[in-house]
XYZ file of C-alpha atoms in Angstrom:
620
model
C -16.098 -2.083 -25.896
C -15.582 -5.201 -23.803
C -12.234 -6.151 -22.315
C -11.757 -9.013 -24.814
C -12.483 -6.699 -27.742
C -10.030 -4.136 -26.365
C -7.293 -6.756 -26.048
C -7.967 -8.021 -29.568
C -7.783 -4.493 -30.962
C -4.594 -3.807 -29.012
C -2.910 -6.930 -30.395
C -3.885 -5.973 -33.941
C -2.491 -2.453 -33.459
C 0.763 -3.793 -32.012
C 1.129 -6.334 -34.808
C 0.481 -3.669 -37.463
C 3.005 -1.253 -35.923
C 5.614 -4.010 -35.678
C 5.105 -4.931 -39.334
C 5.451 -1.337 -40.525
C 8.593 -0.805 -38.448
C 10.069 -4.076 -39.756
C 9.365 -2.893 -43.295
C 11.484 0.188 -42.476
C 14.346 -1.975 -41.200
C 13.588 -1.681 -37.459
C 12.791 -4.947 -35.673
C 11.208 -4.076 -32.323
C 9.903 -6.201 -29.473
C 6.181 -6.362 -28.794
C 6.823 -5.060 -25.277
C 8.386 -1.852 -26.608
C 5.601 -1.378 -29.160
C 2.911 -1.986 -26.522
C 4.403 0.613 -24.212
C 4.744 3.124 -27.029
C 1.056 2.654 -27.919
C 0.057 3.418 -24.350
C 2.453 6.373 -24.164
C 0.991 7.896 -27.344
C -2.553 7.451 -26.049
C -1.614 9.097 -22.735
C 0.027 12.138 -24.355
C -2.609 14.916 -24.217
C -1.055 16.542 -27.288
C -2.389 13.644 -29.383
C -6.017 14.210 -28.276
C -6.928 10.578 -27.636
C -9.863 10.134 -25.284
C -9.452 6.997 -23.209
C -13.139 7.027 -22.297
C -14.243 6.818 -25.931
C -14.115 3.851 -28.296
C -11.423 4.275 -30.922
C -12.724 4.761 -34.414
C -11.031 3.411 -37.510
C -9.526 6.836 -38.137
C -8.256 6.985 -34.570
C -6.592 3.589 -34.979
C -4.844 4.688 -38.186
C -3.710 7.907 -36.527
C -2.467 5.960 -33.500
C -0.502 3.539 -35.682
C 1.071 6.377 -37.653
C 2.106 8.298 -34.534
C 3.627 5.186 -32.966
C 5.555 4.270 -36.101
C 6.870 7.820 -36.392
C 8.109 7.850 -32.808
C 9.584 4.353 -32.989
C 11.533 5.186 -36.163
C 12.841 8.519 -34.836
C 16.243 7.265 -33.747
C 17.486 10.812 -33.114
C 15.054 11.335 -30.227
C 16.593 10.665 -26.785
C 13.108 9.875 -25.492
C 12.971 6.687 -27.581
C 16.425 5.647 -26.339
C 15.276 6.175 -22.752
C 12.173 4.060 -23.243
C 14.250 1.327 -24.896
C 16.648 1.465 -21.954
C 13.780 1.123 -19.488
C 12.267 -1.780 -21.409
C 15.631 -3.552 -21.603
C 16.363 -3.077 -17.906
C 12.914 -4.163 -16.793
C 12.967 -7.238 -19.019
C 16.508 -8.364 -18.141
C 17.429 -7.132 -14.666
C 16.933 -9.387 -11.687
C 18.058 -8.929 -8.102
C 20.411 -11.323 -6.323
C 17.729 -13.625 -4.986
C 15.839 -13.864 -8.279
C 18.962 -14.416 -10.376
C 20.431 -17.100 -8.116
C 17.090 -18.835 -7.753
C 16.706 -18.950 -11.531
C 20.275 -20.197 -11.977
C 19.776 -22.997 -9.461
C 16.491 -23.936 -11.113
C 18.195 -24.127 -14.525
C 21.036 -26.234 -13.100
C 18.568 -28.628 -11.488
C 16.729 -28.876 -14.800
C 19.936 -29.793 -16.610
C 20.843 -32.393 -13.992
C 17.317 -33.831 -13.809
C 17.847 -36.440 -16.574
C 21.062 -37.635 -14.903
C 19.373 -37.828 -11.489
C 16.395 -39.633 -12.997
C 18.698 -42.131 -14.675
C 20.295 -42.912 -11.306
C 17.205 -43.012 -9.093
C 15.020 -44.965 -11.534
C 17.627 -47.618 -12.333
C 17.440 -51.083 -10.776
C 20.741 -52.803 -11.606
C 20.933 -56.526 -11.035
C 24.335 -57.609 -12.322
C 27.799 -56.208 -11.625
C 28.130 -54.527 -15.016
C 24.923 -52.577 -14.448
C 26.152 -51.606 -10.971
C 29.358 -50.204 -12.442
C 27.392 -48.284 -15.091
C 25.230 -46.620 -12.437
C 28.325 -45.804 -10.388
C 29.912 -44.081 -13.400
C 26.713 -42.085 -13.811
C 26.998 -40.995 -10.175
C 30.560 -39.833 -10.899
C 29.250 -37.764 -13.831
C 26.530 -36.241 -11.651
C 29.034 -35.283 -8.938
C 31.262 -33.670 -11.572
C 28.448 -31.798 -13.329
C 26.684 -30.552 -10.200
C 29.535 -28.173 -9.297
C 31.173 -27.854 -12.712
C 34.726 -28.281 -11.411
C 36.309 -29.640 -14.558
C 35.236 -31.175 -17.851
C 33.560 -34.614 -17.901
C 35.673 -35.461 -20.956
C 38.963 -34.902 -19.115
C 40.254 -38.322 -18.046
C 42.399 -36.908 -15.253
C 39.439 -35.004 -13.784
C 37.197 -38.087 -13.964
C 39.838 -40.187 -12.198
C 40.219 -37.562 -9.474
C 36.456 -37.385 -8.887
C 36.174 -41.192 -8.895
C 38.932 -41.531 -6.303
C 37.326 -38.913 -4.051
C 33.924 -40.592 -4.416
C 35.295 -44.044 -3.588
C 36.779 -42.670 -0.358
C 33.285 -41.773 0.935
C 31.056 -44.037 -1.160
C 32.721 -47.281 -2.310
C 31.030 -49.455 -4.902
C 30.218 -52.021 -2.247
C 27.556 -49.647 -0.887
C 25.675 -49.596 -4.189
C 23.381 -52.404 -2.985
C 22.310 -50.318 0.006
C 21.902 -47.230 -2.200
C 19.627 -49.058 -4.660
C 17.305 -50.179 -1.859
C 16.605 -46.572 -0.788
C 13.515 -44.618 -1.794
C 13.750 -42.133 -4.642
C 13.722 -39.090 -2.367
C 16.482 -40.509 -0.160
C 18.528 -41.335 -3.246
C 18.292 -37.745 -4.441
C 19.317 -36.445 -1.013
C 22.294 -38.815 -0.820
C 23.413 -37.748 -4.312
C 23.472 -34.108 -3.196
C 25.436 -35.022 -0.074
C 27.931 -37.036 -2.091
C 28.409 -34.166 -4.551
C 29.175 -31.755 -1.690
C 31.527 -34.169 0.050
C 33.491 -34.955 -3.114
C 33.733 -31.240 -3.974
C 35.008 -30.460 -0.478
C 37.595 -33.240 -0.725
C 38.817 -31.973 -4.111
C 39.109 -28.414 -2.790
C 41.108 -29.654 0.203
C 43.390 -31.689 -2.059
C 43.909 -28.626 -4.252
C 44.907 -26.614 -1.199
C 47.376 -29.368 -0.222
C 48.768 -29.565 -3.767
C 47.524 -33.107 -4.355
C 45.156 -32.416 -7.237
C 42.506 -29.983 -8.383
C 44.519 -28.643 -11.308
C 41.297 -28.120 -13.293
C 39.705 -26.015 -10.534
C 39.958 -22.276 -11.088
C 40.982 -20.019 -8.226
C 37.626 -18.275 -7.911
C 38.531 -16.045 -4.913
C 41.510 -14.621 -6.841
C 39.367 -14.133 -9.948
C 36.731 -12.294 -7.948
C 39.287 -10.130 -6.163
C 40.476 -8.879 -9.551
C 37.145 -8.714 -11.372
C 35.032 -6.879 -8.780
C 37.234 -3.733 -8.576
C 37.392 -3.643 -12.373
C 33.618 -3.917 -12.723
C 33.061 -1.317 -10.008
C 35.475 1.081 -11.707
C 33.664 0.661 -15.041
C 30.296 1.457 -13.459
C 31.839 4.415 -11.589
C 33.192 5.866 -14.809
C 29.777 5.566 -16.446
C 28.172 7.242 -13.434
C 30.612 10.149 -13.496
C 30.020 10.637 -17.215
C 26.222 10.686 -17.006
C 26.261 12.921 -13.917
C 28.529 15.406 -15.659
C 26.183 15.483 -18.657
C 23.146 15.852 -16.374
C 24.717 18.873 -14.673
C 25.593 20.448 -18.017
C 22.149 19.848 -19.541
C 20.482 21.261 -16.414
C 22.622 24.411 -16.640
C 21.702 24.871 -20.321
C 17.992 24.384 -19.617
C 18.100 26.925 -16.806
C 19.827 29.421 -19.087
C 17.081 28.843 -21.696
C 14.408 29.800 -19.168
C 16.259 32.954 -18.181
C 17.156 34.179 -21.684
C 14.790 34.124 -24.659
C 17.682 34.241 -27.098
C 19.201 31.149 -25.526
C 15.810 29.456 -25.738
C 15.637 30.075 -29.462
C 19.209 28.879 -29.882
C 18.857 25.634 -27.875
C 15.205 24.636 -28.374
C 16.051 22.310 -31.272
C 18.506 20.161 -29.274
C 15.855 18.277 -27.211
C 17.769 18.953 -24.036
C 14.948 17.886 -21.726
C 14.736 14.470 -23.354
C 18.524 14.196 -23.181
C 18.444 15.140 -19.488
C 15.840 12.457 -18.754
C 17.982 9.951 -20.650
C 21.121 10.536 -18.584
C 19.129 10.661 -15.349
C 17.597 7.270 -16.117
C 21.007 5.893 -17.086
C 22.366 7.215 -13.794
C 19.547 5.552 -11.822
C 20.183 2.166 -13.433
C 23.943 2.419 -12.936
C 23.374 3.223 -9.264
C 21.405 -0.012 -8.925
C 24.187 -1.994 -10.597
C 26.844 -0.280 -8.468
C 24.916 -1.118 -5.305
C 24.766 -4.770 -6.374
C 28.498 -4.754 -7.138
C 29.300 -3.311 -3.706
C 27.064 -5.908 -2.073
C 28.871 -8.619 -4.036
C 32.258 -7.282 -2.921
C 31.148 -7.404 0.710
C 29.880 -10.967 0.348
C 33.115 -12.087 -1.299
C 35.198 -10.510 1.435
C 33.168 -12.295 4.089
C 33.339 -15.615 2.228
C 37.115 -15.341 1.826
C 37.466 -15.146 5.585
C 35.086 -18.069 6.164
C 36.755 -20.198 3.475
C 40.214 -19.595 4.909
C 39.061 -20.356 8.450
C 37.268 -23.561 7.372
C 40.262 -24.751 5.377
C 42.587 -24.085 8.302
C 40.264 -25.957 10.668
C 40.148 -28.873 8.250
C 43.949 -28.983 8.036
C 44.236 -29.008 11.812
C 41.647 -31.790 12.013
C 43.200 -34.008 9.331
C 46.938 -33.289 9.698
C 48.706 -36.625 9.106
C 46.158 -38.906 10.752
C 45.571 -42.327 9.223
C 41.931 -42.593 10.315
C 39.597 -39.712 11.002
C 36.095 -39.633 12.414
C 33.685 -38.768 9.622
C 31.578 -36.728 12.047
C 34.469 -34.288 12.341
C 35.556 -33.848 8.728
C 32.397 -34.392 6.693
C 30.709 -31.179 7.946
C 33.881 -29.266 7.063
C 33.943 -30.730 3.538
C 30.286 -29.750 3.102
C 31.010 -26.243 4.380
C 33.857 -25.884 1.849
C 31.618 -26.982 -1.022
C 28.853 -24.575 0.050
C 31.304 -21.681 0.187
C 32.662 -22.630 -3.232
C 29.132 -22.713 -4.581
C 28.692 -19.187 -3.195
C 31.866 -18.117 -5.027
C 30.377 -19.511 -8.231
C 27.185 -17.551 -7.564
C 29.189 -14.347 -7.166
C 30.970 -15.040 -10.472
C 27.576 -15.400 -12.118
C 26.286 -12.203 -10.490
C 29.364 -10.244 -11.489
C 29.127 -11.455 -15.073
C 25.459 -10.497 -15.137
C 26.149 -7.002 -13.773
C 28.980 -6.448 -16.239
C 26.798 -7.484 -19.167
C 23.972 -5.250 -17.963
C 26.317 -2.246 -17.671
C 27.788 -2.864 -21.127
C 24.387 -3.289 -22.757
C 22.955 -0.178 -21.077
C 25.749 1.905 -22.533
C 24.309 1.604 -26.048
C 21.202 3.532 -24.975
C 23.285 6.534 -23.900
C 25.334 6.751 -27.086
C 22.750 9.118 -28.527
C 24.216 11.817 -26.283
C 27.359 12.061 -28.390
C 25.243 12.202 -31.555
C 22.916 14.853 -30.176
C 25.540 17.144 -28.710
C 29.174 16.355 -29.560
C 31.747 17.285 -26.962
C 33.074 20.360 -28.827
C 29.561 21.705 -29.505
C 28.535 21.189 -25.885
C 31.653 23.023 -24.715
C 30.878 26.001 -26.939
C 27.262 26.166 -25.748
C 28.391 26.145 -22.122
C 30.545 29.284 -22.519
C 29.408 31.820 -19.969
C 27.082 29.324 -18.257
C 27.681 28.298 -14.644
C 27.468 24.524 -14.266
C 26.552 23.332 -10.784
C 26.762 19.751 -9.629
C 24.061 18.138 -7.524
C 26.310 18.305 -4.479
C 26.931 22.041 -4.974
C 23.205 22.725 -5.279
C 22.548 20.862 -2.042
C 25.377 22.673 -0.238
C 23.963 26.045 -1.282
C 20.665 25.289 0.462
C 22.026 23.576 3.567
C 21.550 26.703 5.700
C 17.869 27.178 4.838
C 14.874 25.320 6.142
C 11.112 25.632 6.184
C 9.496 27.447 9.102
C 6.801 25.086 10.324
C 4.808 27.903 11.920
C 4.101 29.291 8.439
C 1.940 26.252 7.663
C -1.031 25.255 9.774
C -2.309 22.212 7.898
C 0.954 20.752 6.539
C 3.219 18.174 8.180
C 6.958 18.739 7.785
C 9.635 16.199 8.675
C 13.161 17.059 9.830
C 16.177 14.900 10.788
C 16.066 15.769 14.472
C 12.327 15.125 14.839
C 11.895 11.996 12.681
C 13.120 8.475 13.320
C 14.798 6.708 10.366
C 14.860 10.003 8.471
C 17.320 8.668 5.894
C 15.088 5.688 5.144
C 11.963 7.637 4.209
C 10.528 6.785 0.795
C 10.838 10.027 -1.165
C 8.589 10.580 -4.167
C 9.906 11.346 -7.669
C 13.164 9.450 -7.068
C 14.380 12.204 -4.750
C 14.018 15.035 -7.305
C 12.453 18.399 -6.472
C 8.661 18.008 -6.583
C 8.196 21.617 -7.722
C 10.778 21.798 -10.519
C 9.490 18.762 -12.420
C 6.077 20.078 -13.385
C 6.897 23.797 -13.484
C 10.332 23.819 -15.117
C 10.586 20.296 -16.512
C 13.898 19.821 -14.694
C 15.131 17.008 -12.484
C 16.819 19.004 -9.738
C 18.086 17.129 -6.684
C 15.970 17.680 -3.585
C 17.544 18.612 -0.269
C 15.846 16.818 2.659
C 17.499 19.249 5.106
C 15.144 21.997 3.872
C 12.256 19.902 5.120
C 10.291 16.943 3.815
C 6.616 17.630 3.168
C 4.324 14.751 4.092
C 1.140 15.037 2.061
C -1.411 12.222 1.908
C 1.092 9.740 3.349
C 3.690 10.572 0.664
C 6.946 12.463 1.179
C 8.267 15.223 -1.108
C 11.592 17.075 -1.151
C 12.564 20.379 -2.752
C 15.602 22.083 -4.237
C 15.043 25.387 -2.406
C 13.011 26.911 0.387
C 11.054 29.012 -2.102
C 10.067 25.924 -4.099
C 8.934 24.216 -0.906
C 6.718 27.182 0.075
C 5.137 27.389 -3.381
C 4.460 23.648 -3.546
C 3.022 23.517 -0.026
C 0.389 26.144 -0.843
C -1.409 23.718 -3.176
C 0.325 20.285 -3.332
C -2.434 18.594 -5.332
C -2.101 21.167 -8.102
C 1.631 20.592 -8.539
C 1.262 16.821 -8.236
C -1.185 16.954 -11.114
C 1.270 19.126 -13.068
C 3.899 16.426 -12.617
C 1.438 13.802 -13.863
C 0.702 15.900 -16.956
C 4.425 16.313 -17.568
C 4.814 12.510 -17.364
C 2.035 12.100 -19.923
C 3.975 14.324 -22.325
C 7.252 12.496 -21.621
C 6.374 8.833 -21.023
C 9.916 8.007 -19.890
C 9.254 10.000 -16.709
C 6.746 7.410 -15.503
C 9.500 4.988 -14.552
C 12.196 7.568 -13.874
C 10.020 9.378 -11.314
C 8.431 6.125 -10.081
C 4.894 7.196 -10.989
C 3.486 3.710 -11.524
C 0.853 4.352 -8.824
C -0.391 7.291 -10.919
C -0.513 5.144 -14.069
C -1.587 1.752 -12.752
C -3.042 0.728 -16.096
C 0.333 1.407 -17.727
C 1.607 -1.919 -16.469
C 5.334 -2.582 -15.937
C 6.997 -3.894 -19.050
C 7.694 -7.308 -17.574
C 3.958 -7.794 -17.070
C 3.196 -6.686 -20.626
C 5.422 -9.138 -22.489
C 2.446 -10.654 -24.220
C 0.920 -7.240 -24.856
C -2.393 -8.407 -23.480
C -3.118 -5.566 -21.092
C -6.111 -3.266 -21.586
C -5.355 -0.091 -23.504
C -8.301 2.188 -22.960
C -9.094 1.669 -19.290
C -7.622 -0.241 -16.395
C -9.068 -3.690 -16.043
C -11.284 -3.870 -12.985
C -10.159 -6.589 -10.632
C -11.410 -7.886 -7.317
C -10.584 -10.635 -4.882
C -13.193 -13.387 -4.828
C -13.491 -16.855 -3.399
C -15.818 -19.846 -3.773
C -16.462 -22.841 -1.608
C -17.836 -26.214 -2.660
C -19.651 -28.373 -0.155
C -17.976 -31.663 0.509
C -21.288 -33.548 0.542
C -24.116 -31.871 -1.348
C -26.734 -34.568 -0.605
C -27.673 -35.460 2.974
C -25.761 -38.444 4.344
C -27.450 -41.841 3.954
C -25.123 -43.821 6.155
C -26.876 -46.088 8.679
C -24.705 -45.799 11.734
C -26.341 -48.757 13.415
C -25.451 -51.136 10.593
C -23.075 -53.940 11.512
C -21.554 -56.418 9.099
C -19.822 -58.466 11.759
C -21.914 -61.477 12.852
C -20.206 -61.657 16.243
C -20.954 -57.999 16.916
C -24.634 -58.662 16.151
C -24.568 -61.635 18.564
C -23.038 -59.480 21.255
C -25.787 -56.887 20.890
C -28.461 -59.621 20.947
C -27.080 -61.089 24.193
C -26.999 -57.609 25.697
C -30.633 -56.994 24.804
C -31.619 -60.423 26.156
C -29.958 -59.655 29.464
C -31.767 -56.309 29.707
C -35.142 -58.054 29.639
C -34.365 -59.612 32.994
C -33.182 -56.348 34.569
C -35.304 -53.959 36.614
C -34.635 -50.361 37.536
C -35.582 -49.316 41.093
C -35.710 -45.846 42.616
C -36.444 -44.613 46.129
C -36.234 -41.513 48.223
C -34.812 -41.050 51.685
C -35.641 -38.601 54.388
C -32.707 -36.446 53.402
C -33.599 -36.289 49.713
C -37.365 -35.942 50.123
C -38.736 -32.642 48.794
C -35.237 -31.418 47.972
C -34.360 -29.610 44.829
C -31.796 -27.146 43.636
C -32.917 -23.564 43.731
C -31.295 -20.469 42.408
C -32.121 -16.789 42.672
C -30.888 -13.753 40.886
C -30.263 -10.459 42.621
C -29.083 -7.115 41.477
C -25.588 -6.321 42.633
C -25.230 -3.130 44.695
C -24.245 -0.074 42.780
C -21.564 2.387 43.776
C -23.510 5.617 44.355
C -22.320 8.732 46.101
C -24.126 11.895 47.154
C -22.976 15.192 48.489
C -24.828 16.474 51.567
C -22.830 19.504 52.534
C -20.235 21.849 51.291
C -17.338 23.485 53.019
C -17.354 27.244 53.089
C -15.489 29.896 54.967
C -15.449 33.632 55.440
C -12.925 36.100 56.711
C -14.007 38.621 59.384
C -11.922 41.388 60.962
C -10.008 40.549 64.066
C -11.006 42.727 67.059
C -8.284 45.077 68.233
C -9.273 47.028 71.444
C -6.705 48.782 73.665
C -7.315 50.086 77.277
C -5.039 52.700 78.792
C -4.734 53.816 82.472
C -5.865 50.647 84.281
C -2.789 50.562 86.476
C -3.443 53.997 87.849
C -1.012 56.837 88.140
C 0.075 59.774 90.248
C -3.471 61.118 90.578
C -5.818 59.488 93.095
C -8.469 59.087 90.463
C -8.052 56.455 87.763
C -8.746 57.599 84.215
C -9.149 54.782 81.660
C -9.072 55.424 77.958
C -10.522 52.796 75.531
C -9.297 52.759 71.944
C -11.047 50.473 69.365
C -8.852 49.815 66.316
C -10.994 47.035 64.825
C -11.443 47.497 61.045
C -14.904 47.795 59.641
C -16.453 44.717 57.964
C -17.143 46.477 54.689
C -13.460 47.203 54.269
């Protein structure tokens, strides 16, 4: 089946599933349906072969399975997938969100800017109309007040006239379009800075909200809300993990708890926890930015007060940069308000996907099931294994990383979102990994473990356990994003890329980088370079040729140049060669030791000499 046929079939399947779900009262997005189709095909328990063309019976079976799973509102797995789809479709980081907001604002202001830059007023009434439009643009660009409020319009007009009187409209109209747009932005920042300064001095700005005070109250409240949600989902994760461990240890407990879908519930709260951690990190970053901006805003305002004081005339080069700095800081405050509102909405909307926990296991039922079960938090589990670590000498072909031997140890990219790589595939649990035990680096990827025993077992055959984790993710599709396994399922595209549901279902689409180049001139050039259209140039060339007819070229040789020519030779450069003609050797021979006695004579008239040879033999 070709790629186009696969996409057509996929769209038909998605449309059919959506229609059947809508008939049952469930209106679902195409993105969610598309992901569910791929998840059902991946699940080995459904026996779909991705290498085989789907028959009509297979398509009907696929549609029925997808509809069943999408309508099963009691399954935490569906809530987790919905949560992932919602987060992926709606979440944006700081840079993306602010960039989009600025793009939207520019789009809204574009008609106003176009009306100003494209106008060519000729009479005074038209000049005044364009000036009023500039006032509206200045007011709308920062949103400090309503354009229908007469007092606000008067305040903005007065501030604008102080830096851009109507007499300068003639000069403004003569500028190019790009320069007009740039001057409009500068005027908006200057007027905003002036209004903020007047508000600080108590001379206006009643319609301007105190954004720093609003942020100082709203950020702690938002952070507390996210913290409470984190504590709740972590407590549930610890309790579900304890129940699942008790099920594996006791067959009676397994029979008692197998109907509660605890694994799916555990994955749900773990995913909720991961998303809340992202939002909390953004909220903390926002709090830090606001704190820094408060200091800068106060310092700039104080500098502006010291510069202005009660002077009648002030150099614009001194105060205009300060007004612009105030407006930029205020714009940053507005961005933080937008970010905080976005984070709060995201946290509130994510909460609906975790409400299934209270339906699945009410608080009183969960308390009764936990009787006699020891519940350990993630921190307690890590503390229990802090004294143990892998012995590197036990592994010859494995690379282990430790804090004292690895630079930037805390910044290593850990696989499976930091969960134990052994417990996922073997036990189906998301236990926190302890990097202090040792981080296994296998095929350029890092893995952590919840215990030393788990690390030893995993290290014996990492590929086997990695494949077990992949199979577990096929059974529980929500694990693909929770454990960050997108590299294992590249053809299961992120939801944001599948909004139109036009990705291949059966196999990943083969892609390659290619490039083409077109010749600038295909035909050979036919330009006559010697052609001249200028009559005077032709006359000049004719005179030059006429003069050459009367010229002669002479050559001669002298005695010094006769039979001379340049010669060159090539030689081989000497090589550095060394030889050895002798070698140093030595031997050790005994030192002679001979003693003579009686040479000096004695009492007897005859001299008796005794010779004693103490030299050692050579063979000794």
